[in-house]
Amino acid sequence: MRNRFSVILGLSIMILFVLGITLSAVSQEKTYELKVSMVITEDDTIYKGYEKFKEGVEKRTNGKIKVELYPAGILGGDEEILEQIALGAGICVNTDAGRLGVWVPEIGILLCPYLTDTVEEMQKLLKSDLAKEWFEKLRKEKGYVVLAFNWYAGGRHFITKKPISKPEDLEGLKIRTPGAPVWQETIRALGATPVALPWTEVYTALQQGVIDGAEAQHPATYGSKLYEVAKYITLTGHIQLWNAPVVGEKWFNQLPPEYQQILFEEAEKAGDYATQLLLDSLDELEAKMTAEGAIISEVDTKPFKERAEAVYQKLGYEELRRQIQDFLKKQ
């Protein structure tokens, strides 16, 4: 009886083993499509990073994951795309901490003004276990998978129709910014009135006088030619914008584990690549915009930083900010 049981057990284990191999082989034969949605243009260094991401993913999966890039908001706005992702769509959206921070407040601090002093400090924070805890919370609670958060898009500066040299110059101006609380409160603290508009509508809104200015990083400003309708660019660097490729857990969980790991690894590699491209291109972008009529000015950022303190108080980020400062001191 005992021998018979052993034989049955052995056969069962063998069947499960063979079945596992078969299922794994089937999953490896299946192909997947991933559409990457972004509002930036093809000239942007972030877009070039996604070209590198596409190349790496398709090569390492032997084409089993096909990546298609959709710039300039072709697929729709981030909020709309995030809704589709939550339902299981095979879309990756290039987004930021402002939007994700609506669901996980800790992530929102990444867009708070003057959070770190250098790009290197922010890179350490974004790749730390502290930040990864926030991203894991987003996955568990909302079903969004952050593939990497090391895609540097640049410092945010003001683009206005009149020159700005101090926060008081912003008073009474309607400045376009995304609708998430951290964006809105930052612009309000610095003295202007925030106006939420889709990025694709900013040029026309400036042209028609609906808004008096906007705030953006150099690649986006250059790509959308905003300086044609608002020629003053003031280098406040009030927000350091970092982007992240985000997919839905429902779609992500369909992938074999090795493909999931490839997405994580290639997203981080491409993020580092895009970051370096951006840093190497800043002087050239400023030269191009100046040649086309933009007036770019440096300012004393101290009064802007002093006003920005109100954002941390307003959004309840004072304690979390202290944790981040302690973390960076130890690095």
XYZ file of C-alpha atoms in Angstrom:
331
model
C 0.000 0.000 0.000
C 2.819 2.312 0.968
C 4.682 1.536 -2.300
C 1.523 2.182 -4.318
C 1.120 5.575 -2.624
C 4.743 6.414 -3.369
C 4.293 5.541 -7.055
C 1.153 7.695 -7.304
C 2.892 10.575 -5.539
C 5.903 10.296 -7.812
C 3.721 10.277 -10.937
C 1.785 13.294 -9.674
C 4.957 15.266 -9.080
C 6.244 14.295 -12.523
C 2.978 15.378 -14.189
C 3.034 18.725 -12.364
C 6.666 19.231 -13.343
C 5.990 18.488 -17.015
C 2.871 20.654 -16.913
C 4.888 23.528 -15.456
C 7.462 23.240 -18.195
C 4.711 23.114 -20.817
C 2.930 26.182 -19.425
C 6.219 28.052 -19.261
C 6.978 27.148 -22.870
C 3.509 28.283 -23.953
C 3.934 31.598 -22.146
C 7.305 32.083 -23.829
C 5.711 31.582 -27.247
C 2.992 34.159 -26.609
C 3.588 37.697 -27.836
C 2.618 40.886 -25.995
C 2.068 44.429 -27.188
C 2.983 47.439 -25.077
C 1.999 50.915 -26.235
C 3.988 53.716 -24.603
C 2.018 56.943 -24.211
C 3.659 60.331 -23.563
C 2.717 63.972 -24.073
C 6.240 65.073 -25.014
C 7.474 65.304 -28.626
C 10.012 63.184 -30.486
C 12.701 65.843 -29.952
C 12.567 65.322 -26.188
C 15.318 63.376 -24.433
C 12.625 61.369 -22.625
C 11.349 60.145 -26.002
C 14.872 59.153 -26.975
C 15.044 57.214 -23.727
C 11.948 55.280 -24.729
C 13.547 54.460 -28.060
C 16.360 52.857 -26.052
C 13.784 51.089 -23.840
C 12.003 49.700 -26.916
C 15.266 48.477 -28.397
C 16.351 46.740 -25.187
C 13.019 45.076 -24.410
C 12.436 43.765 -27.922
C 15.983 42.450 -28.209
C 15.996 40.657 -24.856
C 12.546 39.099 -25.367
C 13.318 38.144 -28.972
C 10.442 40.316 -30.087
C 7.916 38.630 -27.786
C 7.157 42.021 -26.256
C 6.550 44.501 -29.056
C 6.889 48.113 -27.901
C 5.204 50.944 -29.818
C 5.854 54.617 -29.004
C 3.117 57.263 -29.102
C 4.413 60.821 -28.472
C 2.616 64.201 -28.393
C -0.444 62.921 -26.529
C -1.666 60.854 -29.492
C -3.318 58.282 -27.211
C -4.813 60.906 -24.859
C -3.990 62.623 -21.580
C -2.272 60.900 -18.669
C -5.424 60.702 -16.527
C -7.365 59.020 -19.318
C -4.531 56.570 -20.011
C -4.143 55.710 -16.323
C -7.819 54.748 -16.207
C -7.329 52.402 -19.167
C -4.217 50.910 -17.579
C -6.101 50.148 -14.374
C -8.604 48.134 -16.428
C -5.855 45.990 -17.955
C -4.879 47.794 -21.169
C -1.415 47.018 -22.509
C -0.249 50.608 -22.221
C 2.727 52.140 -20.468
C 2.297 55.804 -19.568
C 5.149 58.222 -19.018
C 3.984 60.092 -15.934
C 5.249 61.888 -12.855
C 4.952 62.092 -9.075
C 2.241 64.731 -9.196
C -0.292 62.359 -10.667
C 0.814 59.270 -8.741
C 0.958 61.272 -5.516
C -2.815 61.677 -5.637
C -3.051 57.991 -4.658
C 0.098 57.632 -2.580
C 0.835 61.002 -0.944
C 4.445 60.058 -0.161
C 5.221 59.947 -3.900
C 3.913 63.479 -4.283
C 6.803 64.919 -2.297
C 9.138 64.081 -5.193
C 7.703 67.096 -6.997
C 7.818 69.490 -4.090
C 9.887 72.609 -4.798
C 13.613 72.549 -4.072
C 13.431 69.109 -2.432
C 17.087 68.316 -3.151
C 20.070 70.455 -4.096
C 21.435 68.305 -6.911
C 20.418 65.788 -9.545
C 22.718 63.226 -7.901
C 20.894 63.541 -4.580
C 17.539 62.941 -6.249
C 18.900 59.915 -8.108
C 19.962 58.387 -4.791
C 16.534 59.016 -3.306
C 14.618 57.639 -6.303
C 16.603 54.386 -6.287
C 16.471 53.972 -2.509
C 14.488 51.438 -0.491
C 12.539 54.360 0.967
C 11.175 55.342 -2.447
C 10.625 51.703 -3.432
C 8.323 51.317 -0.423
C 6.117 54.078 -1.826
C 6.050 52.465 -5.279
C 5.143 49.089 -3.795
C 2.312 50.749 -1.902
C 1.017 52.165 -5.192
C 1.080 48.703 -6.719
C -0.727 47.031 -3.814
C -3.370 49.695 -3.340
C -4.004 50.915 -6.898
C -2.604 48.283 -9.240
C 0.008 50.484 -10.908
C 3.528 49.142 -11.454
C 6.354 51.698 -11.533
C 9.027 50.229 -13.801
C 11.627 52.861 -12.838
C 11.609 56.442 -11.555
C 15.000 57.676 -12.735
C 13.981 59.502 -15.924
C 15.127 63.107 -15.465
C 13.135 65.552 -17.566
C 14.807 68.693 -16.229
C 14.317 71.630 -13.920
C 11.024 73.501 -14.267
C 11.317 77.169 -15.162
C 8.813 79.956 -15.820
C 7.950 80.908 -19.399
C 6.109 84.244 -19.357
C 5.139 87.224 -21.488
C 6.891 89.630 -19.157
C 10.259 89.372 -17.366
C 10.382 87.794 -13.899
C 13.150 88.534 -11.409
C 11.463 87.922 -8.035
C 8.353 86.139 -6.710
C 6.431 89.422 -6.525
C 6.618 89.645 -10.325
C 4.419 86.536 -10.528
C 1.566 88.065 -8.579
C -1.603 88.388 -10.643
C -0.287 86.108 -13.402
C -2.198 83.013 -14.534
C 0.392 80.248 -14.911
C -0.361 76.902 -16.493
C 0.603 73.866 -14.458
C -0.764 70.301 -14.121
C -3.777 69.840 -11.856
C -2.246 67.686 -9.094
C -2.087 69.377 -5.651
C 1.713 69.582 -5.450
C 1.889 71.485 -8.750
C -0.972 73.799 -7.859
C 0.315 74.637 -4.387
C 3.838 75.273 -5.660
C 2.706 77.879 -8.188
C 0.379 79.442 -5.634
C 3.150 79.635 -3.015
C 5.494 81.310 -5.480
C 2.937 84.059 -6.076
C 0.994 83.176 -9.242
C -2.467 81.764 -9.898
C -2.255 78.137 -11.109
C -4.332 77.130 -14.115
C -4.659 73.429 -15.005
C -4.575 72.795 -18.740
C -3.514 69.834 -20.888
C 0.021 70.370 -22.167
C -1.144 70.174 -25.776
C -3.312 73.282 -25.240
C -0.668 75.517 -23.667
C 0.700 77.135 -26.846
C -2.757 78.201 -28.008
C -3.754 79.361 -24.520
C -0.671 81.602 -24.382
C -1.288 82.867 -27.881
C -4.900 83.782 -27.089
C -4.135 85.319 -23.679
C -6.046 82.705 -21.710
C -2.935 82.332 -19.530
C 0.011 84.652 -18.899
C 2.652 81.985 -18.741
C 3.575 78.398 -18.006
C 6.279 76.472 -16.206
C 8.177 73.672 -17.859
C 11.541 72.022 -18.389
C 13.703 73.029 -21.360
C 13.064 70.013 -23.635
C 9.289 70.479 -23.356
C 9.535 74.246 -23.828
C 11.708 73.829 -26.896
C 9.659 70.965 -28.323
C 6.431 72.957 -28.074
C 8.049 76.286 -29.085
C 6.387 78.119 -26.190
C 8.956 80.935 -26.392
C 7.338 81.987 -29.669
C 4.323 83.251 -27.693
C 5.997 83.934 -24.310
C 9.648 84.857 -24.822
C 10.854 85.269 -21.226
C 12.328 82.129 -19.631
C 13.321 82.567 -15.988
C 15.646 79.894 -14.580
C 14.034 79.298 -11.199
C 14.413 75.500 -11.278
C 11.635 75.380 -8.685
C 10.762 71.760 -9.419
C 13.029 68.968 -10.588
C 10.848 66.860 -12.848
C 11.460 63.129 -12.884
C 9.342 60.822 -15.007
C 8.411 57.176 -14.653
C 7.129 54.514 -17.061
C 4.079 52.972 -15.383
C 2.050 49.905 -16.422
C -1.003 48.231 -14.957
C -0.615 45.212 -12.694
C -3.371 43.309 -14.551
C -1.378 43.442 -17.773
C 1.988 43.048 -16.045
C 0.943 39.862 -14.227
C 0.216 38.136 -17.559
C 3.917 38.249 -18.423
C 6.364 35.472 -17.587
C 8.532 36.441 -14.571
C 11.637 36.782 -16.725
C 9.860 39.295 -18.983
C 8.747 41.277 -15.947
C 12.348 41.500 -14.803
C 13.470 42.582 -18.261
C 10.986 45.464 -18.187
C 12.314 46.637 -14.806
C 15.940 46.394 -15.906
C 15.503 48.029 -19.314
C 13.367 50.834 -17.855
C 16.127 51.726 -15.394
C 18.842 51.520 -18.066
C 16.841 53.724 -20.412
C 16.118 56.162 -17.582
C 19.822 56.608 -16.873
C 20.412 57.049 -20.605
C 17.690 59.699 -20.943
C 18.973 61.528 -17.869
C 22.480 61.814 -19.259
C 21.142 62.934 -22.633
C 19.191 65.684 -20.894
C 22.141 66.894 -18.835
C 24.356 66.949 -21.937
C 21.776 68.900 -23.974
C 20.814 71.768 -21.657
C 23.358 74.305 -22.911
C 22.528 73.486 -26.523
C 18.785 73.863 -25.896
C 19.279 77.266 -24.297
C 21.442 78.357 -27.229
C 18.806 77.247 -29.736
C 15.956 78.993 -27.911
C 17.997 82.176 -27.539
C 18.809 82.131 -31.250
C 15.076 81.881 -31.974
C 14.162 84.876 -29.828
C 13.862 83.620 -26.264
C 15.237 85.789 -23.459
C 16.683 83.481 -20.799
C 17.543 84.936 -17.396
C 19.135 83.613 -14.228
C 17.728 84.878 -10.926
C 18.480 84.697 -7.235
C 16.496 81.625 -6.196
C 16.693 82.339 -2.454
C 13.393 84.314 -2.261
C 11.688 81.620 -4.343
C 12.949 78.917 -1.970
C 11.708 80.873 1.038
C 8.213 81.086 -0.412
C 8.299 77.409 -1.367
C 8.473 76.380 2.299
C 4.728 76.955 2.493
C 4.127 73.985 0.188
C 5.540 71.474 2.690
C 3.362 72.916 5.448
C 0.230 73.073 3.286
C 0.509 69.464 2.085
C 1.724 67.994 5.375
C 5.140 66.968 4.071
C 7.330 68.446 6.813
C 8.041 65.150 8.634
C 8.595 63.185 5.413
C 10.957 65.887 4.220
C 12.999 65.500 7.414
C 13.210 61.744 6.767
C 14.495 62.409 3.262
C 17.050 64.923 4.507
C 18.277 62.424 7.103
C 18.540 59.735 4.437
C 20.572 61.975 2.120
C 22.944 62.973 4.916
C 23.817 59.304 5.433
C 24.668 58.715 1.792
